[in-house]
PDB file of C-alpha atoms in Angstrom:
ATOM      1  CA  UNK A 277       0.000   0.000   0.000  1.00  0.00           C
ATOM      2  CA  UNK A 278       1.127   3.724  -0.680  1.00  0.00           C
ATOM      3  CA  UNK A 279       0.147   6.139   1.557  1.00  0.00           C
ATOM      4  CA  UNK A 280      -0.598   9.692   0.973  1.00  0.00           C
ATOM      5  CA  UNK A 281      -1.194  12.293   3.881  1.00  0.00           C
ATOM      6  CA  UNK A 282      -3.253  15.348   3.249  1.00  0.00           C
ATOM      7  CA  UNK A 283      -3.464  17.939   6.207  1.00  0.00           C
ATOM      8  CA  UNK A 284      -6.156  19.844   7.196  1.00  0.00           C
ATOM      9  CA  UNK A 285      -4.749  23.244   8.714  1.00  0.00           C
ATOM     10  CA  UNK A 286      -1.626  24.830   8.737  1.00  0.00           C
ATOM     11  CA  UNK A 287       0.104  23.577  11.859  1.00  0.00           C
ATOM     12  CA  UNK A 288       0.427  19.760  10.417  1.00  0.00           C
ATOM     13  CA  UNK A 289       1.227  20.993   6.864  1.00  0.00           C
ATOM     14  CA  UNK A 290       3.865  22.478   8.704  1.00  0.00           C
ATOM     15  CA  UNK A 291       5.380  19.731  11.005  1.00  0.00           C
ATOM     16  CA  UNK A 292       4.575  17.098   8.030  1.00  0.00           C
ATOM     17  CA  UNK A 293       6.323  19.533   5.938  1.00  0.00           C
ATOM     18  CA  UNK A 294       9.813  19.553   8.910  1.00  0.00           C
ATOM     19  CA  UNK A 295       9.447  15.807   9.325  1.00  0.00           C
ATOM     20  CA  UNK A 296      10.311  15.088   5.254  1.00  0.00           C
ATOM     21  CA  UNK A 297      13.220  17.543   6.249  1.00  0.00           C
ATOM     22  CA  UNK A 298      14.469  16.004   8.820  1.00  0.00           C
ATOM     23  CA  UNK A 299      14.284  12.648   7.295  1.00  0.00           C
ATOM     24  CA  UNK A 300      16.154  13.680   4.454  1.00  0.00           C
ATOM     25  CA  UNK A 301      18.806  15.511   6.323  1.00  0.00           C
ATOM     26  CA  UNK A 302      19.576  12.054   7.967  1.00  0.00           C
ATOM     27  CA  UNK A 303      19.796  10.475   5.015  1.00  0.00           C
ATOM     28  CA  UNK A 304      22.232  12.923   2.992  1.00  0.00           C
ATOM     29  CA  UNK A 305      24.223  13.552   5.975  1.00  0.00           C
ATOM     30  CA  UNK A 306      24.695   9.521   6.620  1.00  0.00           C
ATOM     31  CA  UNK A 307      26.248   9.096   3.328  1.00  0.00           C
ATOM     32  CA  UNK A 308      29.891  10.165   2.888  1.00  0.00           C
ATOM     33  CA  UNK A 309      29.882  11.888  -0.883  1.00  0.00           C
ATOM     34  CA  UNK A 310      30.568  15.376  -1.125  1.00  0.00           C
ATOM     35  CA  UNK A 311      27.457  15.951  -3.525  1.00  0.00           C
ATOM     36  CA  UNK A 312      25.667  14.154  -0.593  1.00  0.00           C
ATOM     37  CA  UNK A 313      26.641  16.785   2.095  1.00  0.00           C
ATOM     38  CA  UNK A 314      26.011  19.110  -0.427  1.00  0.00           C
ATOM     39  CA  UNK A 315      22.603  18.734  -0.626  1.00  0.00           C
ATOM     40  CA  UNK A 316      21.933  18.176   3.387  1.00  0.00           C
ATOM     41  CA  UNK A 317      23.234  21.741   3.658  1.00  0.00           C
ATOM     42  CA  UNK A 318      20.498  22.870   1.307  1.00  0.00           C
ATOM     43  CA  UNK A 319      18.359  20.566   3.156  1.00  0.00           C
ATOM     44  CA  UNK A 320      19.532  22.595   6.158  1.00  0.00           C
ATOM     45  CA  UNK A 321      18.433  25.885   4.892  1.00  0.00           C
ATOM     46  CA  UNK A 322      15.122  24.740   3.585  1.00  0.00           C
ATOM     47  CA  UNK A 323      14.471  23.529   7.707  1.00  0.00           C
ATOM     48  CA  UNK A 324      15.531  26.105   8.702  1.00  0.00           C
ATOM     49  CA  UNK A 325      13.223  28.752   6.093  1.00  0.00           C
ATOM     50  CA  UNK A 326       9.668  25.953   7.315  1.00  0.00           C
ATOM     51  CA  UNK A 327      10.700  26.293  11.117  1.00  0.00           C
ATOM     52  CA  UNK A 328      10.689  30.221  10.939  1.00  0.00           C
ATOM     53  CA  UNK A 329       7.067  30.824   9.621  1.00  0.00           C
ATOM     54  CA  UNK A 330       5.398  29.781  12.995  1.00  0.00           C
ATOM     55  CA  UNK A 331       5.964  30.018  16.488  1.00  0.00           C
ATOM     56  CA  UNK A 332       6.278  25.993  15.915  1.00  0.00           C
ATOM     57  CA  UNK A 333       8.604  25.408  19.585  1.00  0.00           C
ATOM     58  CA  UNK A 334       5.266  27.213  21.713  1.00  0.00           C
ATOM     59  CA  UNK A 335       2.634  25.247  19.483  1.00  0.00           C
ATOM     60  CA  UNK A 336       4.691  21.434  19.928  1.00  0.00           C
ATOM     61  CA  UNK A 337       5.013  22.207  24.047  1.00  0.00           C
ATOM     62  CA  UNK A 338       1.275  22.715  24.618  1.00  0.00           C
ATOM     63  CA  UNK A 339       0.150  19.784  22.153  1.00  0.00           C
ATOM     64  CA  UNK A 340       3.413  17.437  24.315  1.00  0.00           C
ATOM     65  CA  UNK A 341       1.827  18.796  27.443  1.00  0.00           C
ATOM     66  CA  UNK A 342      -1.758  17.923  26.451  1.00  0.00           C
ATOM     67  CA  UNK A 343      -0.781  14.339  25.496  1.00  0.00           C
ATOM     68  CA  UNK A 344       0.708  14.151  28.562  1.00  0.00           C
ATOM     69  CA  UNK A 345      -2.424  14.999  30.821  1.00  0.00           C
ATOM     70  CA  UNK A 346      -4.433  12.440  28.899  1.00  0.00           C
ATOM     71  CA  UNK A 347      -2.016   9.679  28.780  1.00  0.00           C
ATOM     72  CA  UNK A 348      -1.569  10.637  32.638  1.00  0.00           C
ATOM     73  CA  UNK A 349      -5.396  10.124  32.987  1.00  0.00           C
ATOM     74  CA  UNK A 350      -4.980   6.049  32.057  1.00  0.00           C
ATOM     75  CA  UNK A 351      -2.732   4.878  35.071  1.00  0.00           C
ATOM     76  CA  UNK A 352      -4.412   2.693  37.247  1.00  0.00           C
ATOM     77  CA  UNK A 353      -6.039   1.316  34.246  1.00  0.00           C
ATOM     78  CA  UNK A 354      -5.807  -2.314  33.703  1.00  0.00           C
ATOM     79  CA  UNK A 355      -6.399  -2.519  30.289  1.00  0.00           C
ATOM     80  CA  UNK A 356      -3.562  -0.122  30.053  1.00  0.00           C
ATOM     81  CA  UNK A 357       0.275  -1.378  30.645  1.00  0.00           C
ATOM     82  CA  UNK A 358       2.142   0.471  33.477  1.00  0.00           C
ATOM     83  CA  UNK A 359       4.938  -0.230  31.600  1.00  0.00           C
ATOM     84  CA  UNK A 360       4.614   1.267  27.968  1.00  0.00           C
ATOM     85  CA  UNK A 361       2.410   4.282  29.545  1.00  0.00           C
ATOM     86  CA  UNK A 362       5.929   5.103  31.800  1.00  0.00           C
ATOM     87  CA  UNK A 363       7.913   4.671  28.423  1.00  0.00           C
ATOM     88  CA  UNK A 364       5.444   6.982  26.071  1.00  0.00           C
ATOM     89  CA  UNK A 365       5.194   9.915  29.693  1.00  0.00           C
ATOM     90  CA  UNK A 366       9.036   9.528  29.624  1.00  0.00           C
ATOM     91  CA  UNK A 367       9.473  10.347  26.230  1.00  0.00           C
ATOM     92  CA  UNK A 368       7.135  13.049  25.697  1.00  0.00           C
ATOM     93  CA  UNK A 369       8.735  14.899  29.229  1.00  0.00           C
ATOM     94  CA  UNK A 370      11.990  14.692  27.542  1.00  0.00           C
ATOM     95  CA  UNK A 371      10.992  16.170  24.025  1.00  0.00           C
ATOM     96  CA  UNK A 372       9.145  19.180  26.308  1.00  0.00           C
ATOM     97  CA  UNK A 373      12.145  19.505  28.514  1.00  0.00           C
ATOM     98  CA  UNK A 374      14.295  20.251  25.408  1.00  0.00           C
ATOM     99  CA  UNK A 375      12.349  22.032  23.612  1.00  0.00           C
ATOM    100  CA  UNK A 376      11.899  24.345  26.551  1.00  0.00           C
ATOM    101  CA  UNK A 377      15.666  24.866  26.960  1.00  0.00           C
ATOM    102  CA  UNK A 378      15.264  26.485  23.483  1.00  0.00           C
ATOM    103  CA  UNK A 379      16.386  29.629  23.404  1.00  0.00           C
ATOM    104  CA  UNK A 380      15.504  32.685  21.361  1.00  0.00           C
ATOM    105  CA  UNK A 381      14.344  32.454  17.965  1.00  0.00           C
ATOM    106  CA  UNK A 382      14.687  28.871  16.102  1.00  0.00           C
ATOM    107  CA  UNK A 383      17.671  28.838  14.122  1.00  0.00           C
ATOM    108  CA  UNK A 384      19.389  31.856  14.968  1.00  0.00           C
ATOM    109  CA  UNK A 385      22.697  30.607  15.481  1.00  0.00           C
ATOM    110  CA  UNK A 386      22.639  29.120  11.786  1.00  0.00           C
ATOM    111  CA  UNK A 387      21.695  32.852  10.993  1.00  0.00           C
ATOM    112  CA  UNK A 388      24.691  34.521  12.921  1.00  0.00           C
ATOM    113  CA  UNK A 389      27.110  32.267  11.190  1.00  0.00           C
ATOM    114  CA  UNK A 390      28.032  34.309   8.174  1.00  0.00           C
ATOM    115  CA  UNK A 391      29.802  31.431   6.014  1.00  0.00           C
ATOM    116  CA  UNK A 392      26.523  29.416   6.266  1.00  0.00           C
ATOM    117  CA  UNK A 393      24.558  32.489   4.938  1.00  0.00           C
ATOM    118  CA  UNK A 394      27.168  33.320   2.190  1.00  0.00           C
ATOM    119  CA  UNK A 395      26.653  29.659   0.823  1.00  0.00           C
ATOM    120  CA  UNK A 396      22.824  30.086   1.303  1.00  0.00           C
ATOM    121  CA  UNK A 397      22.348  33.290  -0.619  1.00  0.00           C
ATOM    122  CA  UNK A 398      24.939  31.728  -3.300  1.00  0.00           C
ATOM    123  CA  UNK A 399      22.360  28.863  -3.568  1.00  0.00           C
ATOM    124  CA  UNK A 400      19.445  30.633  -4.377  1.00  0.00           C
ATOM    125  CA  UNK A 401      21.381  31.593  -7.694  1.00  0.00           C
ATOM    126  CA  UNK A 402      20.917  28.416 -10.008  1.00  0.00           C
ATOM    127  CA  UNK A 403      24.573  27.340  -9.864  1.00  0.00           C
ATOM    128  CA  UNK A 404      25.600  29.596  -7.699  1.00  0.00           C
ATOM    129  CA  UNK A 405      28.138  27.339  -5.569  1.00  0.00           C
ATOM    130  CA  UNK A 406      30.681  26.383  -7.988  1.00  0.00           C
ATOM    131  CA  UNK A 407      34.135  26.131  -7.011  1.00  0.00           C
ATOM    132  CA  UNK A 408      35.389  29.798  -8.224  1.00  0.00           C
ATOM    133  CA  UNK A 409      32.020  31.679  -6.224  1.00  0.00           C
ATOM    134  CA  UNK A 410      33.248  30.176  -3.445  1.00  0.00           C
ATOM    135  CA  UNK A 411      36.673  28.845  -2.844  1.00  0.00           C
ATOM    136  CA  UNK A 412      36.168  27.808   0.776  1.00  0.00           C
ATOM    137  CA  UNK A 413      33.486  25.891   0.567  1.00  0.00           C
ATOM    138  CA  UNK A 414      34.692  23.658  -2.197  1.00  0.00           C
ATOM    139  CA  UNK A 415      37.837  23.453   0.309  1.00  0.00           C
ATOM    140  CA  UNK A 416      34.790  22.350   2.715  1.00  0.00           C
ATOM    141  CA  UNK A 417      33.824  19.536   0.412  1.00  0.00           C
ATOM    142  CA  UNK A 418      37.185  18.332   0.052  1.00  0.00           C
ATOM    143  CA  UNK A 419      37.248  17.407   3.653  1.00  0.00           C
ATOM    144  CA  UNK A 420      37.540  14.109   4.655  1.00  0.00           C
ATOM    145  CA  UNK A 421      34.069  12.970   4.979  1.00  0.00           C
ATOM    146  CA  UNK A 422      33.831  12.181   9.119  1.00  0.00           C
ATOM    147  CA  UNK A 423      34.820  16.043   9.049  1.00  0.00           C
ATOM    148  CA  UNK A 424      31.923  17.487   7.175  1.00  0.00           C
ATOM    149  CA  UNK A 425      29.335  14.766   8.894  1.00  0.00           C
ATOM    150  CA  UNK A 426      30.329  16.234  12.584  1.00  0.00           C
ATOM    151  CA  UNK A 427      30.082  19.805  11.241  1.00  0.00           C
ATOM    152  CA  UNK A 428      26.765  19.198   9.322  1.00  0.00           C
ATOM    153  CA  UNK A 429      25.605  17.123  13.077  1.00  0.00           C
ATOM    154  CA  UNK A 430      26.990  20.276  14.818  1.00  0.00           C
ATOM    155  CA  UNK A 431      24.506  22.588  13.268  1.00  0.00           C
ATOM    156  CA  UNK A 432      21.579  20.276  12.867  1.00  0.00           C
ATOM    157  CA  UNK A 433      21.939  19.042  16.695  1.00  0.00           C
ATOM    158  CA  UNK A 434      20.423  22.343  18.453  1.00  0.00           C
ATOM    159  CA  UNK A 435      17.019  21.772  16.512  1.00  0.00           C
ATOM    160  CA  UNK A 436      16.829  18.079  17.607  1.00  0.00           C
ATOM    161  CA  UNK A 437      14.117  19.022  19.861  1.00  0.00           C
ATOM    162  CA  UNK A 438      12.134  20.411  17.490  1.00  0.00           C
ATOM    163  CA  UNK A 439      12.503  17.123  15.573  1.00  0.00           C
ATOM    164  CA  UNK A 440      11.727  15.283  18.473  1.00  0.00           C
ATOM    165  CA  UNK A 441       9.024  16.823  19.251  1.00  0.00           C
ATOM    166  CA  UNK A 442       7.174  17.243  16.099  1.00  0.00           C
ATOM    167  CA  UNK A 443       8.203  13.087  15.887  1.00  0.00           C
ATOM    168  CA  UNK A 444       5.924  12.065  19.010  1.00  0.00           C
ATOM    169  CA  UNK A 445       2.710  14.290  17.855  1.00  0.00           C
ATOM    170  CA  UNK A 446       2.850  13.015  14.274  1.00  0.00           C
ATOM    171  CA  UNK A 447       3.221   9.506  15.454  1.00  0.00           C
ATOM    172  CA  UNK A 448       0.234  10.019  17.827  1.00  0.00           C
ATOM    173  CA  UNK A 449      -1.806  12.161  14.869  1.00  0.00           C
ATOM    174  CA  UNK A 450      -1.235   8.452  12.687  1.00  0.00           C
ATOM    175  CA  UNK A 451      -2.812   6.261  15.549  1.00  0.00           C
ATOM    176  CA  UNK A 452      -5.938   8.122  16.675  1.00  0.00           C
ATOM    177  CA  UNK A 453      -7.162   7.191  13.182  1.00  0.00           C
ATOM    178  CA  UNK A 454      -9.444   4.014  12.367  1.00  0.00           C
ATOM    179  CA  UNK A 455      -8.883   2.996   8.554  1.00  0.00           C
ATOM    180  CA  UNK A 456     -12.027   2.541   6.945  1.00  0.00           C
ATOM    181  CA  UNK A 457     -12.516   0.262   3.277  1.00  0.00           C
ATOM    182  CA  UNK A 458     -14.493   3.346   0.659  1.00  0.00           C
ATOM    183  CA  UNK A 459     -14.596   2.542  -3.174  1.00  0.00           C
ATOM    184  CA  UNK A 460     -14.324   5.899  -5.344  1.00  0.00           C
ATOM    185  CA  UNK A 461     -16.916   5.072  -8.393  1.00  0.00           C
ATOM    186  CA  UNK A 462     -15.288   6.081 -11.500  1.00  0.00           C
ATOM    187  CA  UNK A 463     -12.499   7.366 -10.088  1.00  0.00           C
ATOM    188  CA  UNK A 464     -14.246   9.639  -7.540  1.00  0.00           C
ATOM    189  CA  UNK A 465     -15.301  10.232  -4.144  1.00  0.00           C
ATOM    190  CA  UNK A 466     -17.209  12.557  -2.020  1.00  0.00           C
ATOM    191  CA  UNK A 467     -18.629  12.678   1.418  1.00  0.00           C
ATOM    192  CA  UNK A 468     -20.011  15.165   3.463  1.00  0.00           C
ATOM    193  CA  UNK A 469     -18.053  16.255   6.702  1.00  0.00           C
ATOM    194  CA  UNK A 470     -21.494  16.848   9.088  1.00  0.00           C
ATOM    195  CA  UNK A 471     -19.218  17.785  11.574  1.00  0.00           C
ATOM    196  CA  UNK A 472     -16.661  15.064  11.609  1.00  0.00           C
ATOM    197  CA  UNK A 473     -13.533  16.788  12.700  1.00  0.00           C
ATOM    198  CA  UNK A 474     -10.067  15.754  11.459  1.00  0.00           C
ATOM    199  CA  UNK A 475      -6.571  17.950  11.288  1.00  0.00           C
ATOM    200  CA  UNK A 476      -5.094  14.875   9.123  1.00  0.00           C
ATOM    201  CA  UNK A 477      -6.180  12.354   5.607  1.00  0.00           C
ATOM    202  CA  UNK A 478      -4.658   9.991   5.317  1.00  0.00           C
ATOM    203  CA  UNK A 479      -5.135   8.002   1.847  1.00  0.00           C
ATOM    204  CA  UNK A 480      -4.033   4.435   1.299  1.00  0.00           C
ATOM    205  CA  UNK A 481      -3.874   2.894  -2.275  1.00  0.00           C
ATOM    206  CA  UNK A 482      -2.681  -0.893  -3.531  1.00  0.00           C
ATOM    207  CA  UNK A 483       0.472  -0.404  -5.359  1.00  0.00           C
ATOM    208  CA  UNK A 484      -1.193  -2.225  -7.767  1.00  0.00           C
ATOM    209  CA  UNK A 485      -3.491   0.484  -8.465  1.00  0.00           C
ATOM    210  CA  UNK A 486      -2.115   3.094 -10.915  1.00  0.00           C
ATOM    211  CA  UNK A 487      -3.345   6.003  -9.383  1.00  0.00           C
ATOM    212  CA  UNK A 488      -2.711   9.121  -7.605  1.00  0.00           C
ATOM    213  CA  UNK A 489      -5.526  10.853  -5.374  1.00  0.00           C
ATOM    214  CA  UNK A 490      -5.684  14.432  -5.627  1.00  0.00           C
ATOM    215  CA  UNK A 491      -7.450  15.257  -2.377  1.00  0.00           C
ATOM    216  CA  UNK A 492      -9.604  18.678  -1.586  1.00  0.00           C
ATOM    217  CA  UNK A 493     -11.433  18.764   1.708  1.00  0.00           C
ATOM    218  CA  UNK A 494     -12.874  21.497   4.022  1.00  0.00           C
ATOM    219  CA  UNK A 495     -14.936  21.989   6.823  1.00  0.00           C
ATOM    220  CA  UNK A 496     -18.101  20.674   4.834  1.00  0.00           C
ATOM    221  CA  UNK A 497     -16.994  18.364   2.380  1.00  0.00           C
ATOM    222  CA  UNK A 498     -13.565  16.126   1.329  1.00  0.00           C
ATOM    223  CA  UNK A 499     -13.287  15.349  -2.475  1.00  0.00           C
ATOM    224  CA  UNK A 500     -10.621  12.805  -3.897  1.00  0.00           C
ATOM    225  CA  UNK A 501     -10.253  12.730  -7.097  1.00  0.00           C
ATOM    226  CA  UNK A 502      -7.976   9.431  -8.627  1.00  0.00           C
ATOM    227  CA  UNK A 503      -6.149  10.223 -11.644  1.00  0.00           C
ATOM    228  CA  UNK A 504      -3.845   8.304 -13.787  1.00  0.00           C
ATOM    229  CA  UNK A 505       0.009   9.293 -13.296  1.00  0.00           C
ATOM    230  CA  UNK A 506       0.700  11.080 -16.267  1.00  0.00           C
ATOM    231  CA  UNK A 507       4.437  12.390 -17.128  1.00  0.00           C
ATOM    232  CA  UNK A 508       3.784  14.146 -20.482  1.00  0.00           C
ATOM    233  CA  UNK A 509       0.319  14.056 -21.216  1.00  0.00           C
ATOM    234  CA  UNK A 510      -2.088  15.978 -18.597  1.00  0.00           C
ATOM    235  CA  UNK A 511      -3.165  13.824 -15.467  1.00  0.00           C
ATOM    236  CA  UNK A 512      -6.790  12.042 -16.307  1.00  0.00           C
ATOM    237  CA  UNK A 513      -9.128  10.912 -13.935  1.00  0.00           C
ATOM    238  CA  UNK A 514      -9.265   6.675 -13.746  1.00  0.00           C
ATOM    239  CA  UNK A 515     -12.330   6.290 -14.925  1.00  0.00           C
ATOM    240  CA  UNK A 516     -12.782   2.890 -13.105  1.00  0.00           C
ATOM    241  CA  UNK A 517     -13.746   1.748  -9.751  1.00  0.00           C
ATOM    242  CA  UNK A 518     -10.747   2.618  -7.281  1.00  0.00           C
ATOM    243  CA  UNK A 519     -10.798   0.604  -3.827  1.00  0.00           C
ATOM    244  CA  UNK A 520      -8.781   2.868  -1.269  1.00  0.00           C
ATOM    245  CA  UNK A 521      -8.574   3.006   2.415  1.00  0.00           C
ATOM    246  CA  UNK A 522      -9.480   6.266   3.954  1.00  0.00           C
ATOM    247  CA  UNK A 523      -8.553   7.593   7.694  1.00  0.00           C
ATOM    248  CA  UNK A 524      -9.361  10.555   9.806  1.00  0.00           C
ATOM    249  CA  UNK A 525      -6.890  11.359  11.998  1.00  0.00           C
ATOM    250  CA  UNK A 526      -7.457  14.020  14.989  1.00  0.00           C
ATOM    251  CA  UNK A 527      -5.608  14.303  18.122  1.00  0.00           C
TER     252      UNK A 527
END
């Protein structure tokens, strides 16, 4: 199955937006190329540009704290393990603790650090960061690649929090969700909201399937259309029977 995730306001478009970040940050930084590291320093910058827009560190303590209170609200319970409810209260009381040590604005010491901005404006140039615009930072690449890793983990560390964080509320967003079997007839599917509430989609296909759902939804109504995965032609709608799995997530 595929899985596509469509959010409903502009907080989880946000911290689904930081999560792909993050995960691709680990990845480029992990390998040892120099075109690698290369692109988790543009990663970098692009983390850095999502995390500015909101006051993201105030909005992941009070949804951490939250959690908290109602996970706190299931001890005693013996349907509940003592054990795994201690792990998840651990967890989320270390992600708050750290992301209260924050200080100042997110970022800001990436912003201070003027060779890290010199490459970042150079980047916005389409190729802007060749060897003769600047010298020092293809003497950068040519490091041995342990050196770059530690310097790329240096400035990524002081936002693990924010990582963290955003980690344990997406995770719970995915389980509050029930998956539910819905057939789109000819390739489309409506339903009326009547108050159902939901801050996440998420959209599960068969591989099989040659589709891709292009999803509209609002307070009254959610629309997926599935349309065949064009890549020269304009995208057409299937006009077949699609089986999907459809969940509402809401924390």
């Amino acid at each position: 199955m595929i899985s596509y995730e469509y959010p409903l306001n502009e907080r989880i478009r946000t911290l689904l937006r930081l999560e792909d970040l993050f995960l691709k940050l680990a990845h480029f930084t992990a390998n040892s190329g120099p075109q690698d590291h290369h692109i988790a320093l543009l990663t970098l910058f692009e983390t850095l540009e999502v995390a500015s827009r909101a006051d993201l560190k105030v909005d992941l303590v009070q949804e951490l704290e939250r959690q908290r209170q109602i996970l706190v609200s299931f001890r005693n319970n013996p349907e509940i393990s003592e054990e795994a409810l201690a792990g998840a209260l651990y967890e989320i009381e270390q992600a708050s603790t750290g992301l209260l040590a924050m200080a100042g604005k997110i970022g800001q010491y990436l912003r201070e650090n003027e060779w890290l901005m010199s490459i970042r404006s150079r980047a916005a140039i389409p190729g802007g960061v060749c060897e003769f615009d600047l010298p020092s930072y293809h003497y950068w690449l040519n490091h041995a690649p342990e050196v770059r890793r530690r310097d790329i983990e240096g400035w990524l560390s002081p936002m693990a929090p924010i990582r963290d964080g955003l980690g344990i509320v997406l995770r719970l967003l995915r389980a509050s969700g029930h998956p539910e079997n819905q057939l789109a007839r000819a390739g489309a599917y409506q339903l009326t909201m009547a108050g159902r509430s939901a801050q996440m989609l998420r959209v599960r296909v068969p591989r099989s399937e040659p589709v891709v759902p292009e999803i509209s939804a609002n307070k009254y109504a959610l629309n997926i259309r599935f349309l065949l995965p064009e890549t020269v032609a304009r995208p057409r709608v299937a006009e077949r029977d699609v089986a999907f799995e459809l969940t509402f997530c809401s924390l």
